[in-house]
Amino acid sequence: MKEINEQAGFTLVETLIAVMVLAVGILSLCAMLVSATLGNSTASNMTTAAAAGTDQLEAIFAMNYGALVDTDGDSEGGLYDFEDATADGMATTPDGYTIYWNVADDRPMPATKRVVVNVVRTEGGYRRNVEFEYIKAQVVTN
């Protein structure tokens, strides 16, 4: 009678392939975690910028209609220019955000002012911004 000698188990090559597949899976999971962390950080910064912008808008809308002026006189032309020289107003927050706002008189209709607030922060060499555009109407009392 002939005896068949069968061995049960894994060979060294099969084990190495399984370890490599596991390593690729773990590395891709780590890359996904890093990407998710960066995405959460960016979302947190954008939320902080939005909060700073809404705080500035509340301060602007608490102002009297006549006190809200187009200081650089560019009205519609410079509404979206947000640099130190062309913005109608600028403020900074303690956590590194710069808030610019521009006012356009009689836009989109007479007795209204369009206010555009832009919150800017530079992260990793990229300029990130959140923009708000609102209209303030002149209150007429009799």
XYZ file of C-alpha atoms in Angstrom:
142
model
C 0.000 0.000 0.000
C 1.141 3.448 -0.919
C 0.979 6.106 1.766
C 0.147 9.674 0.743
C 1.904 12.256 2.835
C -0.254 15.410 2.805
C 0.706 18.361 4.904
C -1.803 20.815 6.284
C -0.972 24.483 6.833
C 0.435 27.474 5.012
C 3.644 27.808 3.110
C 6.066 30.657 3.722
C 5.075 32.336 0.427
C 1.379 32.275 1.317
C 2.132 33.773 4.723
C 4.235 36.562 3.200
C 1.493 37.419 0.703
C -1.108 37.547 3.491
C 1.118 39.843 5.569
C 1.635 42.141 2.561
C -2.113 42.355 1.904
C -2.682 43.171 5.584
C 0.059 45.845 5.507
C -1.461 47.520 2.430
C -4.871 47.548 4.144
C -3.487 49.067 7.338
C -1.518 51.725 5.431
C -4.586 52.748 3.444
C -6.568 52.976 6.689
C -3.865 55.238 8.172
C -3.948 57.461 5.085
C -7.720 57.722 5.387
C -7.424 58.711 9.059
C -4.892 61.443 8.238
C -7.144 62.766 5.481
C -10.164 62.767 7.794
C -8.208 64.622 10.485
C -7.101 67.296 8.010
C -10.653 67.630 6.727
C -11.979 68.076 10.268
C -9.328 70.692 10.995
C -10.249 72.639 7.854
C -13.956 72.404 8.698
C -13.264 73.657 12.223
C -11.310 76.625 10.872
C -14.076 77.451 8.385
C -16.657 77.299 11.182
C -14.547 79.668 13.272
C -14.237 82.005 10.265
C -17.995 81.912 9.712
C -18.584 82.759 13.371
C -16.141 85.684 13.155
C -17.877 86.907 9.992
C -21.343 86.747 11.520
C -20.084 88.586 14.607
C -18.754 91.357 12.357
C -22.020 91.448 10.401
C -23.972 91.844 13.628
C -21.732 94.760 14.570
C -22.207 96.313 11.126
C -25.974 95.929 11.204
C -26.126 97.434 14.688
C -24.640 100.597 13.179
C -26.810 103.469 12.067
C -27.540 103.486 8.318
C -25.721 106.814 7.890
C -22.629 105.574 9.744
C -22.141 102.757 7.242
C -20.154 104.506 4.495
C -18.290 103.608 1.365
C -14.972 105.070 2.551
C -13.002 104.462 -0.626
C -15.766 105.722 -2.937
C -15.576 102.771 -5.292
C -19.182 101.676 -4.677
C -19.934 98.709 -6.947
C -16.503 98.524 -8.552
C -14.574 97.518 -5.463
C -17.231 95.489 -3.732
C -15.231 92.298 -3.952
C -11.721 93.772 -3.551
C -10.420 92.707 -0.182
C -7.033 94.181 0.381
C -5.884 96.660 2.990
C -5.991 99.573 0.541
C -9.390 98.934 -1.048
C -11.625 97.570 1.713
C -14.017 99.951 3.458
C -13.183 98.363 6.788
C -10.867 95.800 8.290
C -10.612 93.961 11.603
C -8.499 91.108 12.895
C -9.345 88.400 15.386
C -6.997 87.034 18.046
C -6.889 83.643 16.340
C -5.464 84.919 13.055
C -8.483 85.792 10.910
C -8.662 89.050 8.976
C -12.117 90.437 8.288
C -12.630 92.851 5.394
C -15.882 94.532 4.470
C -16.986 96.695 1.593
C -20.084 98.833 1.264
C -21.903 99.714 -1.942
C -24.348 102.625 -1.728
C -27.766 102.355 -3.371
C -27.198 98.746 -4.410
C -29.241 96.827 -5.453
C -31.827 99.624 -5.166
C -32.033 103.170 -3.781
C -31.996 103.572 0.023
C -30.135 100.296 0.506
C -26.520 99.374 1.035
C -24.952 96.110 0.014
C -22.382 94.921 2.515
C -19.931 92.168 1.624
C -17.885 90.709 4.485
C -14.935 88.468 3.695
C -13.106 86.531 6.409
C -9.604 85.490 5.316
C -6.982 83.186 6.792
C -3.866 81.732 5.221
C -3.274 78.070 6.028
C -0.407 76.064 4.625
C 0.279 78.653 1.943
C -3.357 78.679 0.758
C -5.699 81.595 1.253
C -9.006 80.406 2.664
C -11.984 82.698 2.893
C -15.622 82.800 3.891
C -17.790 85.453 2.285
C -21.106 86.945 3.355
C -23.232 89.331 1.320
C -26.128 91.191 2.900
C -28.298 94.210 2.217
C -29.093 96.879 4.802
C -32.117 99.030 4.106
C -32.631 102.573 5.306
C -35.400 102.761 7.876
C -37.826 105.549 7.105
C -39.748 106.972 10.046
C -42.616 109.433 9.849
